[in-house]
Amino acid sequence: MIQNQNFYIKIIGNSSAIPTSGFHLSGQLINIHQNFFLIDCGEGTQIELIRNKTKYHKIDNILISHLHGDHFFGLPGLLSTYNLMDRTRDLNIYCPENIQDYIEYSLQTSHTTLKYKVHYHILSTSGKNLIIDSERFRLYSFPLDHRIPTCGFLFEEKERELNILKSFVDKYKPEIEDIINIKQGKDYNHKGLIIKNADITTKPKAPQSYAYCSDTKINDQIPQYIKGVTLLYHEATFNNSLHEFAIEKYHSTAADAATVAKKANACQLLLGHFSARLDDMKQLKEEACEVFPNSEISKEGYLYYPKRAD
Amino acid sequence: MIQNQNFYIKIIGNSSAIPTSGFHLSGQLINIHQNFFLIDCGEGTQIELIRNKTKYHKIDNILISHLHGDHFFGLPGLLSTYNLMDRTRDLNIYCPENIQDYIEYSLQTSHTTLKYKVHYHILSTSGKNLIIDSERFRLYSFPLDHRIPTCGFLFEEKERELNILKSFVDKYKPEIEDIINIKQGKDYNHKGLIIKNADITTKPKAPQSYAYCSDTKINDQIPQYIKGVTLLYHEATFNNSLHEFAIEKYHSTAADAATVAKKANACQLLLGHFSARLDDMKQLKEEACEVFPNSEISKEGYLYYPKRAD
């Protein structure tokens, strides 16, 4: 099956807190219509971005979910590497707490002066907020439920215009203004003869969406923020037998993640942010599938495509 | 050949500045008589320590050569991991500049309070200095020649006492005091009969030594500090064709490293800290071997044993 190369998620790291042999710390590369985002940047993220031959130099926006070290200690290294690569393009960093002082202090300690500009944006943790509104998509942040201020992120493709049939264009040679009107759903008036829009257009691809929820405990508000999301990445730090840890540490079990996916009416659930205590991913998947059948264990280095089940 | 498991170096990362696919940033684990040291801690060092199944939890001393990010950005992550592992033992960090503020600011930003104590030691960059003097070895720092204050390190095993022949002990059953005297080279007086020390002892294993020189340009003082070293790790960031970069950036070529090894009368040279610009390690080794034949390219994940050629 040919996947939509205009919207994918590459998992860079999906381990929690302590890296384990084979799992790396939180990091994801998102490509949405050739806009490249990095979500979280745990230590070693730049190394995995390089090893996985990603287009990491194209990243212009970095979204940090929260200030626990496993989600941002990789930033000074990545920013320094951009500097060594003579980056000149501006970079945006979004975070629910002040991260600017830490970055600047790290760079200063390492005798580094950046040749490019970094813009810092502090995210609100009150309700759902539109961060970026571009031609092809919208990006929102929304609060998660963790021990410190934490944000989730939602990428939503915009509804696309109708496709006009080539045979119609060839036959009637409509003006630019007519084309714009038809793409927006209007009928075509050919010398008094009304041609129905439905007869000369096809529907565009359905817009897809992707939500990132890590780190968080299960929370009733979250499904409201991501209603109908196509692909949901939700942390599943623990399995059912470690349920008490999840409550104590403000994390989720796989079943919690599945409950959020179900309540949000998501199409697909991707589990991640695994604890070093877990040794059986099959069990984790089973526990999620009992609640929400279309659940999957995320794999580092793999691409995932938000796609509505046919 | 059985190697001396009491003194080895494990290369964790030997890439310079920008990590490349397959090479990681500077880091080395040293075991000298069950005292575990980490030299440098580039981003990703903890991940490689875990992946290589090292006894990284036994590290009590971390030596940072200098404050360029590729040599220390891995510290906050490693210290946080120790915290999550409930470490209680003190940790020492040695560095030629103040690193304490950076560490404390990083931990504070990440909402982390350490459960163990960290002692910070600022290294002098004036001459050779004894840092640790223990029963079995001495550790020195000495200045390197880089763009910012930088130290090299020298581990030297102490001369061991003579071994007493078992047959002598069985026959004469010497007192403890006599044993101490014999081990120090004295003859044995058995009821007026003088038994020569050489007849009842064998020589101990020769003491070995290891020196770490990275980052630095070639410098005449360095061979003086490490005279007669058994194993020398010296940076070889560039090859001869990139000689001008070496001068400009205060780095060394492989031939520079070999010149230092030769002048120091070292036994073996280990090349490391490779630039991402290099694509032919064979050539690098050849250039070093022309000056100092016993030169080798260091490999990540490999153990190296300081050993005088037989």
Coordinates of C-alpha atoms in Angstrom, one line a residue:
Chain A
M1 CA 0.0 0.0 0.0
I2 CA 1.4 3.4 -0.9
Q3 CA 1.4 5.6 2.2
N4 CA 0.8 9.3 2.4
Q5 CA 4.4 10.7 2.5
N6 CA 2.9 14.1 3.3
F7 CA 2.0 13.1 6.9
Y8 CA 4.0 10.7 8.9
I9 CA 5.5 10.2 12.4
K10 CA 8.9 8.6 12.9
I11 CA 9.5 7.2 16.4
I12 CA 13.0 8.1 17.5
G13 CA 12.8 6.9 21.1
N14 CA 10.0 5.4 23.2
S15 CA 11.6 4.5 26.5
S16 CA 10.7 6.2 29.7
A17 CA 13.1 7.8 32.3
I18 CA 16.1 5.3 32.1
P19 CA 17.2 4.3 28.6
T20 CA 17.3 0.5 28.2
S21 CA 19.3 -1.6 25.8
G22 CA 17.4 -1.2 22.6
F23 CA 15.1 1.6 23.6
H24 CA 15.9 5.3 23.5
L25 CA 14.5 8.3 25.3
S26 CA 11.4 10.2 24.0
G27 CA 11.6 11.8 20.6
Q28 CA 9.5 11.9 17.5
L29 CA 9.9 13.4 14.1
I30 CA 6.7 14.6 12.4
N31 CA 6.4 15.5 8.8
I32 CA 3.2 17.2 7.9
H33 CA 3.2 18.6 4.4
Q34 CA 7.0 19.1 4.4
N35 CA 6.8 20.9 7.7
F36 CA 9.2 19.0 10.1
F37 CA 8.6 19.0 13.8
L38 CA 10.4 17.3 16.6
I39 CA 8.3 16.3 19.6
D40 CA 10.5 15.9 22.7
C41 CA 14.2 15.6 22.6
G42 CA 15.5 13.2 25.2
E43 CA 19.3 12.6 25.5
G44 CA 20.6 10.9 22.4
T45 CA 17.8 12.1 20.1
Q46 CA 20.2 13.8 17.7
I47 CA 22.3 10.6 17.5
E48 CA 19.2 8.6 16.6
L49 CA 18.0 11.2 14.1
I50 CA 21.4 10.9 12.4
R51 CA 21.5 7.1 12.6
N52 CA 18.0 6.9 11.1
K53 CA 19.0 9.2 8.2
T54 CA 16.1 11.5 8.9
K55 CA 15.8 15.0 7.4
Y56 CA 16.5 16.5 10.9
H57 CA 18.1 19.6 9.5
K58 CA 14.6 20.5 8.2
I59 CA 13.1 20.8 11.7
D60 CA 12.0 24.3 12.4
N61 CA 9.8 23.7 15.4
I62 CA 10.5 21.7 18.5
L63 CA 7.7 20.8 20.9
I64 CA 8.7 19.9 24.4
S65 CA 5.9 18.2 26.3
H66 CA 7.4 18.9 29.8
L67 CA 10.6 19.5 31.7
H68 CA 11.6 16.0 32.9
G69 CA 15.1 15.3 31.8
D70 CA 14.2 12.3 29.6
H71 CA 12.2 14.6 27.4
F72 CA 14.6 17.6 26.8
F73 CA 18.3 16.8 27.9
G74 CA 19.1 16.2 24.2
L75 CA 18.3 19.9 23.2
P76 CA 21.7 21.6 23.9
G77 CA 23.5 18.9 21.8
L78 CA 21.0 19.2 18.9
L79 CA 21.2 23.0 18.9
S80 CA 25.1 22.8 18.9
T81 CA 25.1 20.4 16.0
Y82 CA 22.9 22.7 14.0
N83 CA 25.4 25.4 14.8
L84 CA 28.3 23.3 13.6
M85 CA 26.3 22.6 10.4
D86 CA 26.1 26.4 9.9
R87 CA 22.3 26.6 10.3
T88 CA 21.0 30.1 9.7
R89 CA 17.2 29.5 9.7
D90 CA 15.3 30.4 12.9
L91 CA 14.2 27.7 15.2
N92 CA 11.1 27.7 17.4
I93 CA 10.9 25.9 20.7
Y94 CA 7.6 25.4 22.5
C95 CA 7.4 24.3 26.1
P96 CA 4.9 24.6 29.0
E97 CA 7.7 26.0 31.3
N98 CA 10.7 28.3 30.8
I99 CA 13.3 26.3 28.9
Q100 CA 15.2 29.3 27.5
D101 CA 17.4 29.9 30.6
Y102 CA 18.5 26.3 30.6
I103 CA 19.4 26.3 26.9
E104 CA 21.2 29.5 27.1
Y105 CA 23.1 28.5 30.2
S106 CA 24.1 25.1 28.6
L107 CA 25.3 26.8 25.5
Q108 CA 27.2 29.5 27.5
T109 CA 28.9 26.8 29.6
S110 CA 30.0 25.0 26.4
H111 CA 31.5 28.2 25.0
T112 CA 28.9 28.2 22.2
T113 CA 27.3 31.2 20.5
L114 CA 24.5 30.3 18.1
K115 CA 24.6 31.6 14.5
Y116 CA 20.9 31.3 14.2
K117 CA 17.9 32.6 16.2
V118 CA 15.8 30.6 18.6
H119 CA 12.3 31.8 19.5
Y120 CA 11.0 30.5 22.7
H121 CA 7.2 30.0 23.3
I122 CA 5.7 29.2 26.7
L123 CA 2.6 27.0 26.2
S124 CA -0.5 27.6 28.2
T125 CA -1.7 24.6 30.2
S126 CA -5.2 25.9 30.4
G127 CA -7.4 24.3 27.8
K128 CA -6.8 23.6 24.1
N129 CA -4.8 26.2 22.3
L130 CA -4.0 26.8 18.6
I131 CA -0.3 27.2 18.2
I132 CA 0.2 27.1 14.4
D133 CA -2.5 27.7 11.8
S134 CA -0.9 27.1 8.3
E135 CA -2.4 26.6 4.9
R136 CA -2.5 22.8 5.2
F137 CA -2.8 22.0 8.9
R138 CA -3.4 23.3 12.4
L139 CA -1.4 22.4 15.5
Y140 CA -2.9 22.6 19.0
S141 CA -1.5 22.0 22.4
F142 CA -3.6 20.9 25.4
P143 CA -2.9 20.1 29.0
L144 CA -2.0 16.6 30.2
D145 CA -2.1 15.3 33.7
H146 CA 1.4 14.7 35.0
R147 CA 3.4 15.7 38.1
I148 CA 4.6 19.0 36.5
P149 CA 3.1 21.2 33.8
T150 CA 2.8 19.1 30.7
C151 CA 1.3 19.5 27.2
G152 CA 0.0 17.1 24.6
F153 CA -0.1 18.0 20.9
L154 CA -2.6 17.6 18.1
F155 CA -1.8 18.0 14.4
E156 CA -4.9 18.3 12.2
E157 CA -4.8 18.4 8.4
K158 CA -7.3 21.0 7.0
E159 CA -10.2 19.9 4.9
R160 CA -9.0 20.0 1.3
E161 CA -10.9 21.4 -1.7
L162 CA -12.8 19.2 -4.1
N163 CA -11.0 17.7 -7.1
I164 CA -12.3 18.8 -10.5
L165 CA -12.6 16.1 -13.2
K166 CA -10.0 16.5 -16.0
S167 CA -12.6 15.5 -18.6
F168 CA -14.7 18.5 -17.5
V169 CA -11.8 20.9 -17.7
D170 CA -10.8 19.6 -21.1
K171 CA -14.3 20.0 -22.5
Y172 CA -15.4 23.3 -21.0
K173 CA -12.1 25.1 -20.3
P174 CA -13.5 27.0 -17.3
E175 CA -12.0 30.3 -16.1
I176 CA -9.8 30.5 -13.0
E177 CA -12.7 32.1 -11.0
D178 CA -15.0 29.2 -12.0
I179 CA -12.4 26.7 -10.9
I180 CA -12.1 28.3 -7.5
N181 CA -15.9 28.2 -7.2
I182 CA -16.3 24.6 -8.3
K183 CA -13.5 23.5 -5.9
Q184 CA -15.5 25.1 -3.1
G185 CA -18.7 23.1 -4.1
K186 CA -20.6 25.4 -6.5
D187 CA -22.3 24.3 -9.6
Y188 CA -21.0 25.4 -13.0
N189 CA -23.1 27.6 -15.3
H190 CA -22.3 26.9 -19.0
K191 CA -24.1 29.4 -21.1
G192 CA -27.2 29.0 -18.9
L193 CA -26.9 25.2 -18.6
I194 CA -26.3 24.3 -15.0
I195 CA -23.9 21.4 -14.5
K196 CA -24.1 19.9 -11.0
N197 CA -21.0 20.1 -8.9
A198 CA -21.3 16.5 -7.9
D199 CA -21.0 15.5 -11.6
I200 CA -17.7 17.2 -12.2
T201 CA -15.8 16.8 -8.9
T202 CA -14.5 14.0 -6.7
K203 CA -14.1 14.2 -3.0
P204 CA -10.6 15.1 -1.7
K205 CA -8.7 12.8 0.6
A206 CA -10.1 12.9 4.1
P207 CA -8.0 15.0 6.5
Q208 CA -6.0 13.0 9.0
S209 CA -4.8 13.9 12.5
Y210 CA -2.2 12.9 15.0
A211 CA -2.2 13.4 18.8
Y212 CA 0.7 12.9 21.2
C213 CA -0.1 12.3 24.8
S214 CA 3.0 11.7 27.0
D215 CA 3.6 11.9 29.9
T216 CA 0.2 11.7 31.6
K217 CA -2.1 9.7 33.8
I218 CA -5.5 8.8 32.5
N219 CA -7.7 11.9 32.4
D220 CA -11.3 12.5 31.3
Q221 CA -10.5 15.8 29.6
I222 CA -8.0 14.4 27.2
P223 CA -10.5 12.6 24.9
Q224 CA -12.4 15.8 24.6
Y225 CA -9.3 17.6 23.2
I226 CA -8.6 15.0 20.6
K227 CA -12.1 13.9 19.6
G228 CA -12.0 11.7 16.4
V229 CA -8.3 11.7 16.1
T230 CA -6.9 9.4 13.4
L231 CA -3.8 8.3 15.1
L232 CA -3.2 8.6 18.8
Y233 CA 0.2 8.1 20.4
H234 CA -0.4 7.6 24.2
E235 CA 2.0 6.7 26.8
A236 CA 1.7 3.2 28.3
T237 CA 4.5 3.3 30.8
F238 CA 3.2 0.3 32.8
N239 CA 1.1 -2.8 32.4
N240 CA -1.9 -3.8 34.6
S241 CA 0.3 -5.5 37.2
L242 CA 2.1 -2.2 37.8
H243 CA -1.1 -0.2 38.0
E244 CA -0.2 1.3 41.3
F245 CA 3.1 2.8 40.0
A246 CA 1.0 4.4 37.2
I247 CA -1.2 6.1 39.8
E248 CA 1.7 7.1 42.1
K249 CA 3.9 8.5 39.2
Y250 CA 1.1 10.1 37.2
H251 CA 1.6 7.7 34.3
S252 CA -0.7 5.4 32.4
T253 CA -1.1 1.7 31.9
A254 CA -1.8 0.3 28.4
A255 CA -5.4 -0.2 29.4
D256 CA -5.5 3.5 30.4
A257 CA -4.2 4.5 27.0
A258 CA -6.8 2.3 25.3
T259 CA -9.6 3.8 27.4
V260 CA -8.5 7.3 26.2
A261 CA -8.4 6.1 22.6
K262 CA -11.9 4.6 23.0
K263 CA -13.4 7.7 24.6
A264 CA -11.8 9.9 22.0
N265 CA -13.2 7.7 19.2
A266 CA -9.7 7.4 17.8
C267 CA -9.0 5.3 14.7
Q268 CA -5.7 3.8 15.9
L269 CA -3.7 3.7 19.1
L270 CA 0.1 3.6 19.2
L271 CA 1.5 2.7 22.6
G272 CA 4.9 4.1 23.8
H273 CA 7.0 5.5 26.6
F274 CA 7.7 2.1 28.1
S275 CA 9.1 1.6 31.6
A276 CA 12.4 -0.3 32.0
R277 CA 10.4 -2.6 34.3
L278 CA 8.4 -4.0 31.4
D279 CA 9.7 -7.2 29.8
D280 CA 6.6 -8.4 27.9
M281 CA 5.3 -6.1 25.1
K282 CA 2.9 -8.8 23.9
Q283 CA 1.1 -8.6 27.2
L284 CA 1.0 -4.8 27.1
K285 CA -0.6 -4.9 23.6
E286 CA -3.1 -7.5 24.8
E287 CA -4.2 -5.4 27.7
A288 CA -4.8 -2.4 25.4
C289 CA -6.6 -4.5 22.7
E290 CA -9.1 -5.8 25.3
V291 CA -10.3 -2.2 25.6
F292 CA -9.5 -0.8 22.2
P293 CA -8.8 -3.4 19.5
N294 CA -6.8 -1.3 17.1
S295 CA -3.8 -0.8 19.4
E296 CA -0.2 -1.3 18.5
I297 CA 3.2 -1.2 20.2
S298 CA 5.2 1.7 18.7
K299 CA 8.7 0.7 17.3
E300 CA 11.7 2.9 17.2
G301 CA 12.9 3.8 13.7
Y302 CA 9.4 3.0 12.2
L303 CA 7.2 5.3 10.3
Y304 CA 3.5 5.6 11.2
Y305 CA 0.9 7.2 9.0
P306 CA -2.3 8.6 10.4
K307 CA -5.0 6.9 8.3
R308 CA -8.7 6.3 8.8
A309 CA -9.5 2.6 8.6
D310 CA -11.2 2.0 5.2
Chain B
M1 CA 46.2 -14.3 25.8
I2 CA 44.7 -13.6 29.2
Q3 CA 44.4 -9.9 29.7
N4 CA 44.8 -8.1 32.9
Q5 CA 41.2 -7.5 34.0
N6 CA 42.5 -5.1 36.7
F7 CA 43.3 -2.4 34.3
Y8 CA 41.4 -1.7 31.1
I9 CA 39.8 1.0 29.1
K10 CA 36.5 0.6 27.3
I11 CA 35.9 3.1 24.5
I12 CA 32.3 4.3 24.7
G13 CA 32.5 7.0 22.0
N14 CA 35.2 8.3 19.8
S15 CA 33.6 10.8 17.5
S16 CA 34.3 14.5 17.6
A17 CA 31.7 17.3 17.7
I18 CA 28.9 15.9 15.6
P19 CA 28.0 12.3 16.2
T20 CA 28.0 10.2 13.0
S21 CA 26.2 7.1 12.1
G22 CA 28.1 4.5 14.0
F23 CA 30.3 6.8 16.1
H24 CA 29.3 8.3 19.4
L25 CA 30.6 11.3 21.3
S26 CA 33.5 11.2 23.7
G27 CA 33.4 8.8 26.6
Q28 CA 35.6 6.1 28.1
L29 CA 35.2 3.8 31.1
I30 CA 38.4 3.0 33.0
N31 CA 38.8 0.2 35.4
I32 CA 41.9 0.3 37.5
H33 CA 42.0 -2.2 40.3
Q34 CA 38.2 -2.1 40.6
N35 CA 38.1 1.7 40.7
F36 CA 35.8 2.8 37.9
F37 CA 36.3 6.1 36.2
L38 CA 34.5 7.8 33.4
I39 CA 36.5 10.1 31.2
D40 CA 34.3 12.6 29.4
C41 CA 30.6 12.2 29.0
G42 CA 29.3 13.4 25.6
E43 CA 25.6 13.2 24.9
G44 CA 24.4 9.6 24.8
T45 CA 27.2 8.2 27.0
Q46 CA 24.8 6.7 29.5
I47 CA 22.9 5.0 26.7
E48 CA 26.1 3.4 25.3
L49 CA 27.3 2.5 28.9
I50 CA 24.0 0.6 29.3
R51 CA 24.0 -0.9 25.8
N52 CA 27.6 -2.2 26.3
K53 CA 26.5 -3.8 29.6
T54 CA 29.3 -2.0 31.5
K55 CA 29.4 -1.7 35.3
Y56 CA 28.6 2.0 35.0
H57 CA 26.9 2.0 38.4
K58 CA 30.3 1.5 39.9
I59 CA 31.7 4.8 38.6
D60 CA 32.7 7.1 41.5
N61 CA 34.8 9.6 39.6
I62 CA 34.1 11.4 36.4
L63 CA 36.9 13.3 34.7
I64 CA 35.8 16.0 32.2
S65 CA 38.6 17.1 29.9
H66 CA 37.0 20.4 28.9
L67 CA 33.7 22.2 28.5
H68 CA 32.9 21.7 24.9
G69 CA 29.4 20.2 24.6
D70 CA 30.5 16.9 23.0
H71 CA 32.5 16.1 26.1
F72 CA 29.9 16.8 28.9
F73 CA 26.3 17.2 27.6
G74 CA 25.6 13.6 28.8
L75 CA 26.2 14.4 32.5
P76 CA 22.7 15.6 33.6
G77 CA 21.2 12.5 32.1
L78 CA 23.7 10.1 33.7
L79 CA 23.3 11.8 37.1
S80 CA 19.5 11.6 36.8
T81 CA 19.7 7.9 36.0
Y82 CA 21.9 7.3 39.0
N83 CA 19.2 9.1 41.0
L84 CA 16.4 6.9 39.6
M85 CA 18.6 3.9 40.5
D86 CA 18.6 5.1 44.1
R87 CA 22.3 5.7 44.2
T88 CA 23.5 6.8 47.6
R89 CA 27.3 6.7 47.1
D90 CA 29.0 10.1 46.6
L91 CA 30.2 11.0 43.2
N92 CA 33.3 13.1 42.3
I93 CA 33.4 15.3 39.2
Y94 CA 36.8 16.8 38.0
C95 CA 36.9 19.5 35.4
P96 CA 39.2 22.4 34.5
E97 CA 36.3 24.9 34.7
N98 CA 33.3 25.3 36.8
I99 CA 30.7 22.7 35.8
Q100 CA 28.8 22.7 39.1
D101 CA 26.5 25.5 38.1
Y102 CA 25.5 23.9 34.8
I103 CA 24.8 20.6 36.5
E104 CA 22.8 22.1 39.3
Y105 CA 20.8 24.3 36.9
S106 CA 20.1 21.3 34.6
L107 CA 18.8 19.2 37.5
Q108 CA 16.8 22.1 38.9
T109 CA 15.2 22.7 35.4
S110 CA 14.3 19.0 35.2
H111 CA 12.7 19.1 38.7
T112 CA 15.3 16.7 40.0
T113 CA 16.8 16.6 43.5
L114 CA 19.7 14.2 43.9
K115 CA 19.6 11.6 46.7
Y116 CA 23.4 11.4 46.7
K117 CA 26.2 13.9 47.1
V118 CA 28.3 15.3 44.2
H119 CA 31.8 16.7 45.0
Y120 CA 33.1 19.1 42.3
H121 CA 36.9 19.6 41.8
I122 CA 38.3 22.3 39.6
L123 CA 41.5 21.1 38.0
S124 CA 44.5 23.3 37.6
T125 CA 45.8 23.8 34.1
S126 CA 49.2 24.7 35.3
G127 CA 51.6 21.7 35.1
K128 CA 51.1 18.1 36.1
N129 CA 49.0 17.5 39.2
L130 CA 48.4 14.5 41.4
I131 CA 44.6 14.1 41.8
I132 CA 44.3 10.7 43.4
D133 CA 46.9 8.8 45.2
S134 CA 45.6 5.4 46.2
E135 CA 47.1 2.1 47.3
R136 CA 47.4 0.7 43.8
F137 CA 47.7 3.7 41.5
R138 CA 48.1 7.4 41.0
L139 CA 46.0 9.6 38.8
Y140 CA 47.4 12.9 37.4
S141 CA 45.9 15.7 35.3
F142 CA 48.0 17.9 33.0
P143 CA 47.2 20.7 30.6
L144 CA 46.5 20.1 27.0
D145 CA 46.6 22.8 24.3
H146 CA 43.0 23.5 23.1
R147 CA 40.9 26.6 22.5
I148 CA 39.6 26.5 26.1
P149 CA 41.1 25.2 29.4
T150 CA 41.6 21.5 28.9
C151 CA 43.2 18.7 30.8
G152 CA 44.6 15.3 29.9
F153 CA 44.8 12.4 32.4
L154 CA 47.4 9.9 33.3
F155 CA 46.7 6.7 35.3
E156 CA 49.8 5.0 36.7
E157 CA 49.9 1.7 38.5
K158 CA 52.2 1.7 41.5
E159 CA 55.3 -0.5 41.6
R160 CA 54.2 -3.7 43.4
E161 CA 56.1 -5.5 46.1
L162 CA 58.3 -8.6 45.4
N163 CA 56.6 -12.0 45.4
I164 CA 57.9 -14.5 47.9
L165 CA 58.5 -18.1 46.8
K166 CA 56.0 -20.4 48.4
S167 CA 58.7 -23.0 48.9
F168 CA 60.7 -20.6 51.1
V169 CA 57.6 -19.8 53.2
D170 CA 56.8 -23.5 53.7
K171 CA 60.4 -24.3 54.7
Y172 CA 61.2 -21.3 57.0
K173 CA 57.8 -20.1 58.1
P174 CA 59.0 -16.5 58.4
E175 CA 57.3 -14.0 60.8
I176 CA 55.0 -11.3 59.4
E177 CA 57.7 -8.6 59.9
D178 CA 60.2 -10.7 58.0
I179 CA 57.7 -11.1 55.1
I180 CA 57.2 -7.4 54.9
N181 CA 61.0 -6.9 54.8
I182 CA 61.5 -9.5 52.2
K183 CA 58.8 -8.1 50.0
Q184 CA 60.6 -4.8 50.1
G185 CA 63.9 -6.4 49.0
K186 CA 65.7 -7.3 52.2
D187 CA 67.7 -10.5 52.7
Y188 CA 66.4 -13.1 55.3
N189 CA 68.5 -13.9 58.4
H190 CA 67.8 -17.5 59.4
K191 CA 69.6 -18.1 62.7
G192 CA 72.6 -16.2 61.5
L193 CA 72.5 -17.7 58.0
I194 CA 71.8 -15.0 55.4
I195 CA 69.5 -16.0 52.6
K196 CA 69.8 -13.6 49.6
N197 CA 66.6 -11.8 48.7
A198 CA 67.0 -12.7 45.0
D199 CA 66.9 -16.4 45.8
I200 CA 63.6 -16.3 47.6
T201 CA 61.6 -13.7 45.5
T202 CA 60.3 -13.1 42.0
K203 CA 59.7 -9.8 40.4
P204 CA 56.1 -8.5 40.4
K205 CA 54.3 -7.6 37.2
A206 CA 55.6 -4.4 35.7
P207 CA 53.3 -1.4 36.4
Q208 CA 51.3 -0.2 33.5
S209 CA 50.0 3.3 32.7
Y210 CA 47.4 5.0 30.5
A211 CA 47.1 8.5 29.2
Y212 CA 44.2 10.4 27.7
C213 CA 44.9 13.4 25.5
S214 CA 41.8 14.9 23.9
D215 CA 41.1 17.6 22.8
T216 CA 44.5 19.1 21.9
K217 CA 46.8 20.3 19.2
I218 CA 50.3 18.9 19.1
N219 CA 52.3 20.3 22.0
D220 CA 55.9 19.8 23.1
Q221 CA 55.0 19.7 26.8
I222 CA 52.6 16.8 26.6
P223 CA 55.3 14.1 26.0
Q224 CA 57.1 15.3 29.1
Y225 CA 53.9 14.8 31.3
I226 CA 53.4 11.2 30.1
K227 CA 57.0 10.0 29.6
G228 CA 57.2 6.2 29.1
V229 CA 53.4 5.7 29.2
T230 CA 52.2 2.2 28.3
L231 CA 49.1 3.1 26.4
L232 CA 48.4 6.5 25.0
Y233 CA 44.9 7.6 23.7
H234 CA 45.5 10.7 21.7
E235 CA 43.0 12.6 19.6
A236 CA 43.5 12.3 15.8
T237 CA 40.6 14.5 14.6
F238 CA 42.0 14.9 11.1
N239 CA 44.2 13.3 8.6
N240 CA 47.2 15.0 6.8
S241 CA 45.0 16.5 4.1
L242 CA 43.0 18.3 6.7
H243 CA 46.1 19.6 8.5
E244 CA 45.0 23.2 8.3
F245 CA 41.7 22.5 10.1
A246 CA 43.8 20.9 12.9
I247 CA 45.9 24.0 13.3
E248 CA 42.9 26.3 13.1
K249 CA 40.7 24.3 15.5
Y250 CA 43.5 23.4 18.0
H251 CA 43.1 19.7 17.1
S252 CA 45.6 17.0 16.0
T253 CA 46.2 14.9 12.9
A254 CA 47.0 11.3 13.2
A255 CA 50.7 12.1 12.5
D256 CA 50.6 14.7 15.3
A257 CA 49.3 12.1 17.7
A258 CA 52.0 9.7 16.6
T259 CA 54.7 12.4 17.1
V260 CA 53.5 12.8 20.7
A261 CA 53.6 9.0 21.2
K262 CA 57.1 8.8 19.8
K263 CA 58.4 11.7 21.9
A264 CA 56.8 10.3 25.0
N265 CA 58.4 6.9 24.3
A266 CA 55.0 5.3 24.6
C267 CA 54.5 1.6 24.0
Q268 CA 51.2 1.9 22.1
L269 CA 49.1 4.6 20.6
L270 CA 45.3 4.5 20.3
L271 CA 43.8 7.0 17.9
G272 CA 40.4 8.6 18.5
H273 CA 38.1 11.6 18.4
F274 CA 37.5 11.3 14.7
S275 CA 36.0 14.1 12.6
A276 CA 32.8 13.5 10.7
R277 CA 34.8 14.6 7.6
L278 CA 37.0 11.5 7.8
D279 CA 35.9 8.6 5.6
D280 CA 39.1 6.5 5.5
M281 CA 40.3 5.1 8.8
K282 CA 42.9 3.0 7.0
Q283 CA 44.6 6.1 5.7
L284 CA 44.6 7.7 9.2
K285 CA 46.3 4.6 10.7
E286 CA 48.9 4.6 7.9
E287 CA 49.7 8.2 8.5
A288 CA 50.2 7.5 12.2
C289 CA 52.2 4.3 11.7
E290 CA 54.7 6.1 9.5
V291 CA 55.7 8.1 12.5
F292 CA 55.0 5.6 15.3
P293 CA 54.5 2.0 14.1
N294 CA 52.5 0.7 17.1
S295 CA 49.4 2.9 16.3
E296 CA 45.9 1.6 16.3
I297 CA 42.4 3.0 15.5
S298 CA 40.3 2.9 18.6
K299 CA 37.0 1.1 18.3
E300 CA 33.8 1.8 20.2
G301 CA 32.7 -1.0 22.6
Y302 CA 36.2 -2.5 22.6
L303 CA 38.4 -3.1 25.7
Y304 CA 42.1 -2.0 25.6
Y305 CA 44.7 -3.1 28.1
P306 CA 47.8 -1.0 28.8
K307 CA 50.6 -3.5 28.3
R308 CA 54.3 -3.2 27.7
A309 CA 55.3 -5.1 24.5
D310 CA 57.0 -8.3 25.5

